[in-house]
Amino acid sequence: MWRHIASNAVTFLIMGLFLLGGLVLWGRGQYDAPGPLSEAICLQVERGSNMRTVGVKLAEQEAVTSAPIFRIGADYEDKTGDLKAGSFLIEPESSMKEIVDIVTRGGASTCGTEVVYRIGINRISTQVRELDPATNSFVERAEFTPGVDDVPEIYTQTKSKADTRFRIALAEGVTSWQVTEALKSIDMLEGSVAEVPAEGALAPDSYEVRSGEDRSAILAKMQASQEQRLAEAWEARDPGLPVASPEELLILASIVEKETGVPEERQQVASVFVNRLNQGMRLQTDPTVIYGITKGQGILGRGLRRSELRAETPWNTYVIPALPPTPIANPGRASLMAAAQPAEEEYVFFVADGTGGHAFAVTLEDHNRNVARWREIEAERGAAAAGNASTGGN
């Protein structure tokens, strides 16, 4: 009898082990399988949350099939203690394993609300925007100019939330003085700036920053990025360029940046200046004259006077026979590469064509025709503006 009981017990034990093994395999399959989510969501993980509460929230949003399996799977992978607070974008059909990886690997929010401080050539603005998970695009909630507009309440509220992301976006062609002054005005940053970085030393880009981050550290990050970009452009430069050093390439790129209105023209604009340097011609470009007047401290806000075109400054390329001594702005990556690899053209002239771009020419005769056409366009626009003013715009 005891043998019979023992035999049954062993049988039941074996069956139990098989069932347990099957249950584990089933749970693992559920953990690794694509999830039920049909549209992307933005998962909010509050400070003090744990995998159990996150699993329950995911189940309520129909992003996982089982909150317990989600928690057990995270515990099995030894990631329970790595949970980060923040806002995380969960894509459709994400598995529980993928979601665990998302909420534990980095801690940086990937969706939700962010504040963007935009440093442009003509203005500085602050934007509050929110990522719409369904379209994966941002929706603007508020925008204002600091020191000019009233500060919206949504900005004050958003800035104080723990999961808000902050970003500083530098436009191509801004000066180092403009960037430094803008950083000083951003109230969520800390620290002073001992001196304005060298012109051209900052990489125009979008930088994610933290509340309380040091201003000098942010500038250092921008400088390191520009150093790398310049090194890459210098390494990739065409042979025979009329620039003797990376610093001269940076100067040329800054001029290309300020003269380019249409991105597709960068290499053509660069070719004009390269051809002029190769032929010993003065560059004769207005942005260098403007820089000689403003030193990069703001915008001129008016047209150039003839006396200013003739004035002897280190940057006036109507007077000096070569490149100016320093960059005149912070060029972006595209302008650096255009200066390093200009178009193979014979152009030595260009003038505005009325579309935002330029009309290029090889000969002075063709250039004069392009200039005459541009003056006709200016006259037509002036007459139209005067007519609108006299009729009240009707």
Short mmCIF file of C-alpha atoms in Angstrom, two decimals:
data_model
loop_
_atom_site.label_atom_id
_atom_site.label_comp_id
_atom_site.label_asym_id
_atom_site.label_seq_id
_atom_site.Cartn_x
_atom_site.Cartn_y
_atom_site.Cartn_z
CA MET A 1 0.00 0.00 0.00
CA TRP A 2 2.80 2.41 0.92
CA ARG A 3 4.43 1.64 -2.37
CA HIS A 4 1.20 2.52 -4.15
CA ILE A 5 0.84 5.80 -2.26
CA ALA A 6 4.49 6.69 -2.94
CA SER A 7 4.06 5.89 -6.60
CA ASN A 8 0.98 8.13 -6.83
CA ALA A 9 2.78 10.92 -4.98
CA VAL A 10 5.68 10.77 -7.41
CA THR A 11 3.26 10.79 -10.29
CA PHE A 12 1.43 13.81 -8.93
CA LEU A 13 4.77 15.56 -8.29
CA ILE A 14 5.94 14.93 -11.83
CA MET A 15 2.61 16.15 -13.21
CA GLY A 16 2.83 19.22 -11.01
CA LEU A 17 6.31 19.96 -12.23
CA PHE A 18 5.16 19.57 -15.83
CA LEU A 19 2.21 21.89 -15.20
CA LEU A 20 4.44 24.41 -13.45
CA GLY A 21 6.94 24.26 -16.27
CA GLY A 22 4.16 24.71 -18.79
CA LEU A 23 2.80 27.65 -16.81
CA VAL A 24 6.26 29.25 -16.73
CA LEU A 25 6.68 28.73 -20.47
CA TRP A 26 3.22 30.17 -21.12
CA GLY A 27 3.97 33.19 -18.92
CA ARG A 28 7.29 33.71 -20.66
CA GLY A 29 5.53 33.55 -24.01
CA GLN A 30 3.03 36.15 -22.84
CA TYR A 31 5.87 38.34 -21.56
CA ASP A 32 7.79 38.21 -24.87
CA ALA A 33 4.80 38.28 -27.25
CA PRO A 34 3.56 41.44 -29.03
CA GLY A 35 1.17 43.34 -26.80
CA PRO A 36 -2.48 44.25 -27.37
CA LEU A 37 -1.90 48.01 -27.70
CA SER A 38 -3.40 49.30 -30.97
CA GLU A 39 -2.32 52.95 -30.65
CA ALA A 40 0.74 54.49 -29.03
CA ILE A 41 0.32 55.87 -25.52
CA CYS A 42 2.34 58.11 -23.24
CA LEU A 43 2.90 56.21 -19.99
CA GLN A 44 3.30 58.43 -16.94
CA VAL A 45 5.44 56.87 -14.20
CA GLU A 46 5.22 58.97 -11.06
CA ARG A 47 7.97 59.20 -8.47
CA GLY A 48 7.54 56.48 -5.87
CA SER A 49 5.84 54.08 -8.30
CA ASN A 50 6.72 50.38 -8.44
CA MET A 51 6.33 47.66 -11.04
CA ARG A 52 3.03 46.53 -9.54
CA THR A 53 1.39 49.97 -9.91
CA VAL A 54 2.90 50.42 -13.38
CA GLY A 55 1.60 47.01 -14.42
CA VAL A 56 -1.89 47.85 -13.19
CA LYS A 57 -1.82 51.15 -15.08
CA LEU A 58 -0.68 49.40 -18.26
CA ALA A 59 -3.43 46.80 -17.92
CA GLU A 60 -6.03 49.55 -17.45
CA GLN A 61 -4.78 51.17 -20.67
CA GLU A 62 -4.90 47.77 -22.39
CA ALA A 63 -1.17 47.85 -23.10
CA VAL A 64 -0.48 44.50 -21.39
CA THR A 65 -2.57 41.34 -21.00
CA SER A 66 -1.57 40.70 -17.39
CA ALA A 67 -0.28 43.03 -14.69
CA PRO A 68 1.08 40.14 -12.57
CA ILE A 69 3.03 38.67 -15.50
CA PHE A 70 4.45 42.13 -16.21
CA ARG A 71 5.61 42.46 -12.58
CA ILE A 72 6.93 38.89 -12.32
CA GLY A 73 8.78 39.24 -15.64
CA ALA A 74 10.46 42.46 -14.51
CA ASP A 75 11.41 40.79 -11.24
CA TYR A 76 12.74 37.69 -13.05
CA GLU A 77 14.99 39.95 -15.20
CA ASP A 78 16.16 41.71 -12.04
CA LYS A 79 14.92 45.10 -13.31
CA THR A 80 12.34 45.92 -10.66
CA GLY A 81 14.73 48.23 -8.85
CA ASP A 82 15.67 50.07 -12.06
CA LEU A 83 12.26 51.68 -12.61
CA LYS A 84 12.58 55.36 -13.57
CA ALA A 85 10.09 58.18 -13.13
CA GLY A 86 9.11 60.00 -16.28
CA SER A 87 6.91 59.96 -19.37
CA PHE A 88 7.56 57.14 -21.81
CA LEU A 89 6.26 56.55 -25.32
CA ILE A 90 4.87 53.03 -25.68
CA GLU A 91 4.50 52.01 -29.31
CA PRO A 92 1.65 49.78 -30.58
CA GLU A 93 2.13 46.04 -29.99
CA SER A 94 5.03 46.59 -27.58
CA SER A 95 5.71 43.43 -25.60
CA MET A 96 5.89 43.47 -21.81
CA LYS A 97 9.63 42.84 -22.10
CA GLU A 98 10.04 45.88 -24.36
CA ILE A 99 8.00 48.06 -22.00
CA VAL A 100 10.13 46.98 -19.03
CA ASP A 101 13.22 47.93 -21.02
CA ILE A 102 11.72 51.33 -21.86
CA VAL A 103 10.89 52.27 -18.27
CA THR A 104 14.18 51.06 -16.80
CA ARG A 105 17.00 51.71 -19.25
CA GLY A 106 17.62 55.45 -19.26
CA GLY A 107 15.30 57.57 -17.22
CA ALA A 108 14.98 60.30 -19.88
CA SER A 109 11.36 60.97 -20.79
CA THR A 110 10.47 60.15 -24.37
CA CYS A 111 7.04 61.74 -24.53
CA GLY A 112 4.77 64.03 -22.57
CA THR A 113 5.30 67.76 -22.25
CA GLU A 114 8.49 69.66 -22.96
CA VAL A 115 9.61 73.26 -22.81
CA VAL A 116 11.72 74.45 -25.74
CA TYR A 117 13.82 77.59 -25.51
CA ARG A 118 14.43 78.68 -29.10
CA ILE A 119 17.42 80.94 -29.71
CA GLY A 120 16.94 82.50 -33.13
CA ILE A 121 18.70 85.20 -35.09
CA ASN A 122 15.88 87.71 -34.75
CA ARG A 123 14.12 86.61 -31.59
CA ILE A 124 14.16 84.34 -28.57
CA SER A 125 11.01 82.41 -27.78
CA THR A 126 9.80 79.86 -25.27
CA GLN A 127 7.47 77.11 -26.40
CA VAL A 128 5.44 74.61 -24.40
CA ARG A 129 4.51 71.58 -26.46
CA GLU A 130 3.18 68.08 -25.92
CA LEU A 131 3.78 64.91 -27.88
CA ASP A 132 0.63 63.33 -29.31
CA PRO A 133 1.41 59.58 -29.11
CA ALA A 134 -1.13 58.72 -31.81
CA THR A 135 0.58 60.88 -34.45
CA ASN A 136 4.06 61.01 -32.89
CA SER A 137 4.06 64.76 -33.48
CA PHE A 138 4.15 67.70 -31.10
CA VAL A 139 1.17 69.93 -30.38
CA GLU A 140 1.96 73.48 -29.30
CA ARG A 141 0.31 74.52 -26.02
CA ALA A 142 1.84 77.98 -25.63
CA GLU A 143 4.54 80.23 -27.06
CA PHE A 144 5.80 83.57 -25.83
CA THR A 145 8.75 85.95 -26.01
CA PRO A 146 10.43 86.31 -22.60
CA GLY A 147 10.59 89.88 -21.38
CA VAL A 148 7.99 90.97 -23.94
CA ASP A 149 4.89 88.79 -23.51
CA ASP A 150 3.12 87.81 -20.33
CA VAL A 151 4.26 84.43 -19.04
CA PRO A 152 1.44 81.90 -19.62
CA GLU A 153 0.24 79.93 -16.62
CA ILE A 154 0.78 76.65 -18.49
CA TYR A 155 4.50 77.43 -18.70
CA THR A 156 4.74 78.01 -14.94
CA GLN A 157 2.84 74.79 -14.24
CA THR A 158 4.75 72.71 -16.77
CA LYS A 159 8.14 73.95 -15.64
CA SER A 160 7.53 72.73 -12.09
CA LYS A 161 6.51 69.17 -13.04
CA ALA A 162 9.06 66.47 -12.38
CA ASP A 163 8.62 64.73 -15.74
CA THR A 164 8.88 67.84 -17.93
CA ARG A 165 11.68 67.78 -20.47
CA PHE A 166 13.65 70.93 -21.28
CA ARG A 167 15.33 71.64 -24.59
CA ILE A 168 17.44 74.50 -25.97
CA ALA A 169 17.31 74.89 -29.76
CA LEU A 170 19.97 76.99 -31.50
CA ALA A 171 19.21 78.28 -34.97
CA GLU A 172 21.93 78.12 -37.60
CA GLY A 173 23.65 81.48 -37.96
CA VAL A 174 23.18 82.81 -34.42
CA THR A 175 26.19 84.49 -32.85
CA SER A 176 27.95 83.39 -29.68
CA TRP A 177 26.90 86.61 -27.94
CA GLN A 178 23.24 85.92 -28.77
CA VAL A 179 23.50 82.39 -27.37
CA THR A 180 25.21 83.55 -24.18
CA GLU A 181 22.68 86.30 -23.53
CA ALA A 182 19.81 83.91 -24.18
CA LEU A 183 21.18 81.35 -21.73
CA LYS A 184 21.43 84.06 -19.09
CA SER A 185 17.72 84.79 -19.53
CA ILE A 186 16.56 81.16 -19.12
CA ASP A 187 15.34 81.00 -15.53
CA MET A 188 15.60 77.23 -15.04
CA LEU A 189 19.39 77.28 -15.57
CA GLU A 190 22.03 78.14 -12.99
CA GLY A 191 25.60 79.45 -12.92
CA SER A 192 27.33 82.39 -14.55
CA VAL A 193 29.21 82.64 -17.84
CA ALA A 194 32.72 84.01 -17.45
CA GLU A 195 33.14 84.99 -21.11
CA VAL A 196 31.43 84.72 -24.45
CA PRO A 197 32.75 81.73 -26.43
CA ALA A 198 34.69 82.43 -29.60
CA GLU A 199 32.53 83.21 -32.62
CA GLY A 200 31.68 80.08 -34.58
CA ALA A 201 32.60 77.76 -31.69
CA LEU A 202 29.02 76.67 -30.86
CA ALA A 203 27.13 73.99 -32.78
CA PRO A 204 23.57 74.95 -33.78
CA ASP A 205 21.45 72.05 -32.66
CA SER A 206 18.76 70.97 -30.21
CA TYR A 207 20.09 70.18 -26.73
CA GLU A 208 18.18 68.41 -23.96
CA VAL A 209 19.01 70.03 -20.61
CA ARG A 210 18.00 69.57 -16.98
CA SER A 211 16.48 72.05 -14.61
CA GLY A 212 19.30 73.60 -12.61
CA GLU A 213 21.99 72.69 -15.15
CA ASP A 214 25.02 74.98 -15.27
CA ARG A 215 25.13 77.45 -18.16
CA SER A 216 28.87 77.06 -18.66
CA ALA A 217 28.47 73.28 -18.88
CA ILE A 218 25.86 73.70 -21.63
CA LEU A 219 28.17 76.01 -23.58
CA ALA A 220 30.98 73.48 -23.19
CA LYS A 221 28.69 70.80 -24.65
CA MET A 222 27.92 73.06 -27.62
CA GLN A 223 31.62 73.76 -28.14
CA ALA A 224 32.56 70.08 -28.03
CA SER A 225 29.92 69.31 -30.65
CA GLN A 226 31.17 72.05 -32.97
CA GLU A 227 34.79 70.91 -32.58
CA GLN A 228 33.77 67.43 -33.68
CA ARG A 229 31.76 68.71 -36.64
CA LEU A 230 34.60 70.96 -37.77
CA ALA A 231 37.09 68.10 -37.52
CA GLU A 232 34.81 65.90 -39.65
CA ALA A 233 34.35 68.62 -42.27
CA TRP A 234 38.08 69.31 -42.40
CA GLU A 235 38.81 65.61 -42.83
CA ALA A 236 36.26 65.37 -45.66
CA ARG A 237 37.31 68.58 -47.46
CA ASP A 238 37.99 68.63 -51.19
CA PRO A 239 41.63 68.94 -52.22
CA GLY A 240 42.84 72.36 -53.32
CA LEU A 241 40.49 74.48 -51.24
CA PRO A 242 41.84 78.02 -50.63
CA VAL A 243 41.74 77.56 -46.84
CA ALA A 244 44.85 76.74 -44.87
CA SER A 245 43.37 75.50 -41.60
CA PRO A 246 40.18 74.27 -39.92
CA GLU A 247 39.79 77.78 -38.49
CA GLU A 248 39.68 79.28 -41.99
CA LEU A 249 37.19 76.62 -43.07
CA LEU A 250 35.02 77.65 -40.10
CA ILE A 251 35.21 81.31 -41.17
CA LEU A 252 34.20 80.42 -44.73
CA ALA A 253 31.34 78.24 -43.47
CA SER A 254 30.01 81.09 -41.32
CA ILE A 255 29.84 83.35 -44.38
CA VAL A 256 28.07 80.64 -46.36
CA GLU A 257 25.61 80.27 -43.48
CA LYS A 258 24.73 83.96 -43.40
CA GLU A 259 24.40 84.26 -47.19
CA THR A 260 22.24 81.18 -47.73
CA GLY A 261 18.48 81.63 -47.74
CA VAL A 262 17.63 78.36 -49.47
CA PRO A 263 19.31 75.25 -48.01
CA GLU A 264 19.75 73.66 -51.43
CA GLU A 265 21.97 76.57 -52.50
CA ARG A 266 24.64 76.17 -49.83
CA GLN A 267 27.16 74.44 -52.06
CA GLN A 268 26.60 76.93 -54.88
CA VAL A 269 27.08 79.86 -52.51
CA ALA A 270 30.23 78.21 -51.19
CA SER A 271 31.51 77.75 -54.75
CA VAL A 272 31.21 81.49 -55.40
CA PHE A 273 33.40 82.36 -52.43
CA VAL A 274 35.89 79.59 -53.18
CA ASN A 275 36.18 80.76 -56.80
CA ARG A 276 36.65 84.35 -55.70
CA LEU A 277 39.40 83.38 -53.25
CA ASN A 278 41.12 81.30 -55.92
CA GLN A 279 41.00 84.23 -58.35
CA GLY A 280 42.18 86.80 -55.81
CA MET A 281 38.84 88.63 -55.81
CA ARG A 282 37.36 90.29 -52.73
CA LEU A 283 34.43 88.36 -51.29
CA GLN A 284 32.22 91.48 -51.11
CA THR A 285 29.55 90.00 -48.89
CA ASP A 286 27.22 92.21 -46.81
CA PRO A 287 27.01 89.97 -43.69
CA THR A 288 30.71 90.55 -43.03
CA VAL A 289 30.16 94.31 -43.13
CA ILE A 290 27.26 93.98 -40.71
CA TYR A 291 29.38 91.92 -38.34
CA GLY A 292 32.02 94.62 -38.38
CA ILE A 293 29.36 97.04 -37.15
CA THR A 294 27.50 94.90 -34.60
CA LYS A 295 30.31 92.53 -33.55
CA GLY A 296 27.57 89.93 -33.39
CA GLN A 297 25.78 91.70 -30.54
CA GLY A 298 22.27 91.70 -31.96
CA ILE A 299 20.97 92.51 -35.41
CA LEU A 300 21.55 95.71 -37.39
CA GLY A 301 17.86 96.22 -38.11
CA ARG A 302 18.35 98.42 -41.20
CA GLY A 303 20.04 98.47 -44.58
CA LEU A 304 23.72 99.13 -44.99
CA ARG A 305 24.91 102.63 -45.86
CA ARG A 306 27.41 103.23 -48.64
CA SER A 307 29.83 104.71 -46.14
CA GLU A 308 29.67 101.44 -44.19
CA LEU A 309 30.49 99.42 -47.30
CA ARG A 310 33.64 101.53 -47.67
CA ALA A 311 34.57 101.58 -43.97
CA GLU A 312 37.78 99.81 -43.04
CA THR A 313 37.03 97.14 -40.45
CA PRO A 314 38.75 93.76 -40.08
CA TRP A 315 35.57 92.06 -41.33
CA ASN A 316 34.63 94.27 -44.30
CA THR A 317 35.20 92.01 -47.30
CA TYR A 318 34.51 94.91 -49.67
CA VAL A 319 37.82 96.31 -48.39
CA ILE A 320 39.99 93.40 -47.19
CA PRO A 321 41.34 91.07 -49.90
CA ALA A 322 40.68 87.75 -48.17
CA LEU A 323 38.72 86.06 -45.41
CA PRO A 324 37.93 88.07 -42.28
CA PRO A 325 39.92 87.23 -39.12
CA THR A 326 37.08 85.40 -37.35
CA PRO A 327 33.79 83.70 -38.17
CA ILE A 328 30.77 85.98 -38.28
CA ALA A 329 28.28 83.48 -36.81
CA ASN A 330 27.92 79.87 -35.71
CA PRO A 331 27.50 77.77 -38.86
CA GLY A 332 25.54 74.54 -38.87
CA ARG A 333 26.78 71.17 -40.05
CA ALA A 334 25.40 71.65 -43.58
CA SER A 335 27.27 74.92 -44.09
CA LEU A 336 30.48 73.36 -42.76
CA MET A 337 30.17 70.56 -45.29
CA ALA A 338 29.25 72.99 -48.09
CA ALA A 339 32.41 74.99 -47.37
CA ALA A 340 34.43 71.77 -47.33
CA GLN A 341 32.80 70.38 -50.48
CA PRO A 342 31.52 73.28 -52.61
CA ALA A 343 29.71 72.73 -55.88
CA GLU A 344 31.91 72.45 -58.95
CA GLU A 345 30.71 75.65 -60.62
CA GLU A 346 32.40 78.66 -62.19
CA TYR A 347 30.13 81.22 -60.54
CA VAL A 348 31.73 84.31 -59.04
CA PHE A 349 28.59 86.44 -58.61
CA PHE A 350 25.16 86.07 -57.06
CA VAL A 351 22.27 88.34 -56.16
CA ALA A 352 18.82 87.83 -54.65
CA ASP A 353 16.22 86.58 -57.12
CA GLY A 354 13.06 87.50 -55.23
CA THR A 355 12.18 83.95 -54.16
CA GLY A 356 14.46 83.75 -51.14
CA GLY A 357 17.22 82.27 -53.25
CA HIS A 358 19.84 83.71 -55.58
CA ALA A 359 20.58 84.20 -59.26
CA PHE A 360 24.14 83.06 -59.96
CA ALA A 361 26.41 84.29 -62.73
CA VAL A 362 29.84 83.63 -64.20
CA THR A 363 30.32 86.95 -66.00
CA LEU A 364 29.84 90.51 -64.81
CA GLU A 365 27.50 91.14 -67.75
CA ASP A 366 25.16 88.36 -66.65
CA HIS A 367 25.42 89.51 -63.05
CA ASN A 368 24.43 93.07 -63.98
CA ARG A 369 21.33 91.74 -65.73
CA ASN A 370 20.44 89.75 -62.60
CA VAL A 371 20.96 92.86 -60.45
CA ALA A 372 18.73 94.92 -62.76
CA ARG A 373 16.01 92.29 -62.48
CA TRP A 374 16.30 92.26 -58.69
CA ARG A 375 15.93 96.05 -58.59
CA GLU A 376 12.80 95.77 -60.72
CA ILE A 377 11.39 93.27 -58.22
CA GLU A 378 12.24 95.63 -55.34
CA ALA A 379 10.54 98.52 -57.12
CA GLU A 380 7.43 96.46 -57.82
CA ARG A 381 7.22 95.38 -54.21
CA GLY A 382 7.73 98.93 -53.01
CA ALA A 383 4.94 100.18 -55.26
CA ALA A 384 2.61 97.40 -54.09
CA ALA A 385 3.35 98.18 -50.44
CA ALA A 386 2.71 101.88 -51.01
CA GLY A 387 -0.57 101.06 -52.75
CA ASN A 388 -1.71 98.88 -49.86
CA ALA A 389 -0.80 101.59 -47.37
CA SER A 390 -2.79 104.23 -49.26
CA THR A 391 -5.89 101.99 -49.41
CA GLY A 392 -5.62 100.73 -45.86
CA GLY A 393 -4.66 97.27 -47.07
CA ASN A 394 -7.97 96.70 -48.92
#
